[in-house]
Amino acid sequence: MAQKKQTQAVRGTGVREAAAQATRDSILKAATKVFARYGYDGGSIEKISSSAKTHDRMIYYYFGSKEGLFIAVLEGIYDRMDRAEATCAPDTADPVAALKTVIRFKIDYYRRHPEFVTLLNTENLHKGKHVAKSEKAVEYSSTAVDLIRDILDAGAAQGLFRADLRPRDVYLLIVSTAYFFTSNRHTLSAFLGESLETPEAVAAWERFVTDSVLRVVRADAAPLPLSA
């Protein structure tokens, strides 16, 4: 009898933990949408709790504050991108193909997840003060930079890539071209008089970025003088 009660207690605890996680996940999902639509200032606790079909007090219970929730949202979008990138991690044995895969992934991911770009734009308006309080932010960036480092090391070992490149710089080159194209696609389309959202335009940009990055990293590319 005692063992049966103990088993029931464990099961009850498991059910409560599952319910708590479901509520937390629901709040995070709703908050991601609300913050992406209204920004940090306009994304009120009331809007989020209403969207999540929960109560304001549950948000404070799980996340402590609106800022705590926003930080969790930022950590969530970075984590999802990291996990997506891990599923298509390239084989560094072919460094050229691996670099092309990373470029294709970045451009495609930003296009398919506009909320990622919107939320980062919002955080940059706040000068990164929220994500700076995250203990996980550095982990996400180090994973991405480490992948670039492995590719560059493999390329240098094969005599294909320069050995003096900083992985961080190559990473920034790739993400900046992918991010800017997506974040400014509407204004640039109007400014240039042509849509940047067509499959043809995106494919052309990917080819251009790939060619540009490979020209920078190739072994016969001369580094710029420090005074330049």
Short mmCIF file of C-alpha atoms in Angstrom, two decimals:
data_model
loop_
_atom_site.label_atom_id
_atom_site.label_comp_id
_atom_site.label_asym_id
_atom_site.label_seq_id
_atom_site.Cartn_x
_atom_site.Cartn_y
_atom_site.Cartn_z
CA MET A 1 0.00 0.00 0.00
CA ALA A 2 2.81 2.40 0.93
CA GLN A 3 4.59 1.67 -2.33
CA LYS A 4 1.38 2.33 -4.29
CA LYS A 5 0.92 5.72 -2.61
CA GLN A 6 4.53 6.58 -3.32
CA THR A 7 4.09 5.67 -6.99
CA GLN A 8 0.94 7.79 -7.19
CA ALA A 9 2.78 10.70 -5.59
CA VAL A 10 5.60 10.45 -8.13
CA ARG A 11 3.11 10.31 -10.99
CA GLY A 12 1.27 13.28 -9.54
CA THR A 13 4.50 15.25 -9.36
CA GLY A 14 5.26 14.33 -12.97
CA VAL A 15 1.85 15.52 -14.11
CA ARG A 16 2.25 18.83 -12.29
CA GLU A 17 5.72 19.35 -13.76
CA ALA A 18 4.42 18.62 -17.25
CA ALA A 19 1.55 21.06 -16.76
CA ALA A 20 3.93 23.72 -15.46
CA GLN A 21 6.23 23.26 -18.46
CA ALA A 22 3.26 23.45 -20.83
CA THR A 23 2.16 26.74 -19.25
CA ARG A 24 5.69 28.14 -19.42
CA ASP A 25 6.04 27.11 -23.07
CA SER A 26 2.67 28.65 -23.90
CA ILE A 27 3.70 31.94 -22.31
CA LEU A 28 7.02 31.97 -24.20
CA LYS A 29 5.29 31.24 -27.50
CA ALA A 30 2.76 34.01 -26.94
CA ALA A 31 5.42 36.44 -25.76
CA THR A 32 7.52 35.80 -28.86
CA LYS A 33 4.60 36.74 -31.10
CA VAL A 34 3.55 39.75 -29.01
CA PHE A 35 7.05 41.20 -28.67
CA ALA A 36 7.69 40.64 -32.37
CA ARG A 37 4.51 42.53 -33.24
CA TYR A 38 4.50 45.32 -30.66
CA GLY A 39 8.13 45.58 -29.61
CA TYR A 40 9.36 45.50 -26.03
CA ASP A 41 7.60 48.66 -24.92
CA GLY A 42 4.29 47.83 -26.59
CA GLY A 43 4.32 44.17 -25.65
CA SER A 44 2.44 44.38 -22.37
CA ILE A 45 2.03 41.63 -19.83
CA GLU A 46 -1.72 41.87 -20.38
CA LYS A 47 -1.40 41.23 -24.11
CA ILE A 48 0.87 38.27 -23.50
CA SER A 49 -1.26 36.64 -20.82
CA SER A 50 -4.35 37.10 -22.98
CA SER A 51 -2.62 35.50 -25.96
CA ALA A 52 -1.34 32.63 -23.82
CA LYS A 53 -4.77 32.21 -22.21
CA THR A 54 -3.29 32.44 -18.75
CA HIS A 55 -3.07 34.98 -15.91
CA ASP A 56 -0.63 37.83 -15.40
CA ARG A 57 0.55 36.33 -12.12
CA MET A 58 1.72 33.17 -13.92
CA ILE A 59 4.09 35.25 -16.04
CA TYR A 60 5.58 36.81 -12.92
CA TYR A 61 5.73 33.40 -11.26
CA TYR A 62 7.74 31.78 -14.06
CA PHE A 63 9.78 34.72 -15.34
CA GLY A 64 9.87 37.23 -12.50
CA SER A 65 9.25 40.31 -14.64
CA LYS A 66 8.53 41.54 -18.14
CA GLU A 67 12.26 41.92 -18.70
CA GLY A 68 12.88 38.39 -17.49
CA LEU A 69 10.31 37.14 -19.98
CA PHE A 70 11.85 39.14 -22.83
CA ILE A 71 15.30 37.75 -22.03
CA ALA A 72 13.84 34.24 -22.09
CA VAL A 73 12.28 35.01 -25.48
CA LEU A 74 15.65 36.16 -26.85
CA GLU A 75 17.35 33.06 -25.47
CA GLY A 76 14.63 30.96 -27.06
CA ILE A 77 15.05 32.35 -30.57
CA TYR A 78 18.83 31.93 -30.38
CA ASP A 79 18.45 28.38 -29.08
CA ARG A 80 16.06 27.43 -31.89
CA MET A 81 18.46 28.79 -34.50
CA ASP A 82 21.37 26.89 -32.93
CA ARG A 83 19.42 23.65 -32.92
CA ALA A 84 18.32 24.17 -36.52
CA GLU A 85 21.91 24.82 -37.56
CA ALA A 86 23.06 21.70 -35.74
CA THR A 87 20.71 19.54 -37.81
CA CYS A 88 22.43 20.63 -41.02
CA ALA A 89 25.98 20.87 -39.62
CA PRO A 90 28.29 20.58 -42.64
CA ASP A 91 31.15 18.13 -43.03
CA THR A 92 34.32 20.16 -42.61
CA ALA A 93 36.24 17.58 -44.66
CA ASP A 94 35.04 19.64 -47.65
CA PRO A 95 35.53 23.19 -46.30
CA VAL A 96 34.31 24.96 -49.44
CA ALA A 97 31.03 23.03 -49.44
CA ALA A 98 30.77 23.51 -45.67
CA LEU A 99 31.10 27.27 -45.97
CA LYS A 100 28.48 27.33 -48.72
CA THR A 101 26.14 25.35 -46.46
CA VAL A 102 26.56 27.84 -43.60
CA ILE A 103 25.85 30.79 -45.91
CA ARG A 104 22.78 29.10 -47.37
CA PHE A 105 21.50 28.24 -43.90
CA LYS A 106 21.88 31.80 -42.56
CA ILE A 107 20.15 33.45 -45.51
CA ASP A 108 17.35 30.91 -45.54
CA TYR A 109 16.83 30.91 -41.76
CA TYR A 110 16.42 34.67 -41.51
CA ARG A 111 13.94 34.63 -44.39
CA ARG A 112 11.85 31.84 -42.85
CA HIS A 113 11.91 33.36 -39.36
CA PRO A 114 11.19 37.09 -39.70
CA GLU A 115 10.29 37.21 -36.00
CA PHE A 116 13.95 36.47 -35.24
CA VAL A 117 15.02 39.55 -37.18
CA THR A 118 12.25 41.71 -35.72
CA LEU A 119 13.09 40.77 -32.14
CA LEU A 120 16.78 41.44 -32.66
CA ASN A 121 15.94 44.82 -34.21
CA THR A 122 13.90 45.60 -31.10
CA GLU A 123 16.73 44.58 -28.80
CA ASN A 124 19.20 46.69 -30.76
CA LEU A 125 16.91 49.69 -30.30
CA HIS A 126 17.40 49.06 -26.58
CA LYS A 127 21.19 48.85 -27.15
CA GLY A 128 21.27 45.18 -26.20
CA LYS A 129 20.69 45.88 -22.52
CA HIS A 130 18.38 42.89 -22.04
CA VAL A 131 20.37 40.21 -23.83
CA ALA A 132 23.49 41.45 -22.02
CA LYS A 133 21.89 40.10 -18.85
CA SER A 134 21.52 36.63 -20.33
CA GLU A 135 23.95 34.00 -19.09
CA LYS A 136 23.38 31.95 -22.25
CA ALA A 137 23.99 34.55 -24.98
CA VAL A 138 27.73 33.91 -25.19
CA GLU A 139 27.12 30.17 -25.47
CA TYR A 140 25.04 30.64 -28.60
CA SER A 141 27.54 32.91 -30.32
CA SER A 142 30.50 30.69 -29.41
CA THR A 143 28.81 27.68 -31.01
CA ALA A 144 28.37 29.52 -34.32
CA VAL A 145 31.89 30.96 -34.31
CA ASP A 146 33.39 27.58 -33.40
CA LEU A 147 31.75 26.06 -36.48
CA ILE A 148 33.33 28.72 -38.69
CA ARG A 149 36.68 28.13 -36.96
CA ASP A 150 36.53 24.40 -37.72
CA ILE A 151 35.75 25.09 -41.38
CA LEU A 152 38.54 27.65 -41.73
CA ASP A 153 41.05 25.36 -40.00
CA ALA A 154 40.15 22.53 -42.33
CA GLY A 155 40.45 24.80 -45.35
CA ALA A 156 43.82 26.15 -44.22
CA ALA A 157 45.11 22.61 -43.59
CA GLN A 158 44.20 21.70 -47.17
CA GLY A 159 45.83 24.82 -48.56
CA LEU A 160 42.49 26.23 -49.70
CA PHE A 161 41.96 29.03 -47.18
CA ARG A 162 44.12 31.70 -45.64
CA ALA A 163 45.57 30.86 -42.25
CA ASP A 164 45.42 34.43 -40.91
CA LEU A 165 41.65 34.77 -40.80
CA ARG A 166 39.73 35.44 -37.60
CA PRO A 167 36.69 33.14 -37.37
CA ARG A 168 34.71 35.94 -35.73
CA ASP A 169 35.29 38.22 -38.73
CA VAL A 170 34.15 35.62 -41.25
CA TYR A 171 31.12 34.86 -39.09
CA LEU A 172 30.22 38.57 -38.95
CA LEU A 173 30.64 38.89 -42.70
CA ILE A 174 28.21 36.04 -43.34
CA VAL A 175 25.54 37.01 -40.83
CA SER A 176 25.65 40.70 -41.74
CA THR A 177 24.95 40.01 -45.41
CA ALA A 178 22.16 37.58 -44.53
CA TYR A 179 20.62 39.72 -41.79
CA PHE A 180 20.70 43.06 -43.60
CA PHE A 181 19.12 41.62 -46.72
CA THR A 182 16.16 40.32 -44.71
CA SER A 183 15.76 43.11 -42.16
CA ASN A 184 15.75 45.83 -44.84
CA ARG A 185 14.05 43.95 -47.67
CA HIS A 186 10.93 46.14 -47.68
CA THR A 187 12.67 49.52 -47.74
CA LEU A 188 15.37 48.31 -50.11
CA SER A 189 12.76 46.93 -52.50
CA ALA A 190 11.08 50.34 -52.62
CA PHE A 191 14.41 52.18 -52.85
CA LEU A 192 15.82 49.97 -55.62
CA GLY A 193 12.54 49.62 -57.46
CA GLU A 194 12.67 45.84 -57.51
CA SER A 195 11.45 43.17 -55.12
CA LEU A 196 14.08 41.47 -53.00
CA GLU A 197 11.60 38.85 -51.83
CA THR A 198 11.30 36.82 -55.02
CA PRO A 199 13.01 33.40 -55.10
CA GLU A 200 15.16 34.64 -57.97
CA ALA A 201 16.36 37.69 -56.03
CA VAL A 202 17.20 35.62 -52.96
CA ALA A 203 19.04 33.00 -55.02
CA ALA A 204 21.05 35.71 -56.79
CA TRP A 205 21.98 37.28 -53.45
CA GLU A 206 23.06 33.91 -52.05
CA ARG A 207 25.33 33.36 -55.07
CA PHE A 208 26.83 36.83 -54.67
CA VAL A 209 27.45 36.42 -50.94
CA THR A 210 28.95 32.97 -51.44
CA ASP A 211 31.28 34.26 -54.13
CA SER A 212 32.27 37.26 -51.98
CA VAL A 213 33.04 35.18 -48.88
CA LEU A 214 35.03 32.59 -50.85
CA ARG A 215 37.08 35.35 -52.46
CA VAL A 216 37.96 36.67 -48.99
CA VAL A 217 38.96 33.33 -47.49
CA ARG A 218 40.78 31.71 -50.39
CA ALA A 219 44.48 31.04 -49.90
CA ASP A 220 45.64 33.40 -52.66
CA ALA A 221 43.66 36.37 -51.32
CA ALA A 222 46.05 39.07 -50.13
CA PRO A 223 45.21 40.48 -46.68
CA LEU A 224 44.64 44.22 -46.45
CA PRO A 225 47.43 46.23 -44.80
CA LEU A 226 46.70 47.23 -41.22
CA SER A 227 46.72 50.92 -42.15
CA ALA A 228 44.00 50.49 -44.76
#
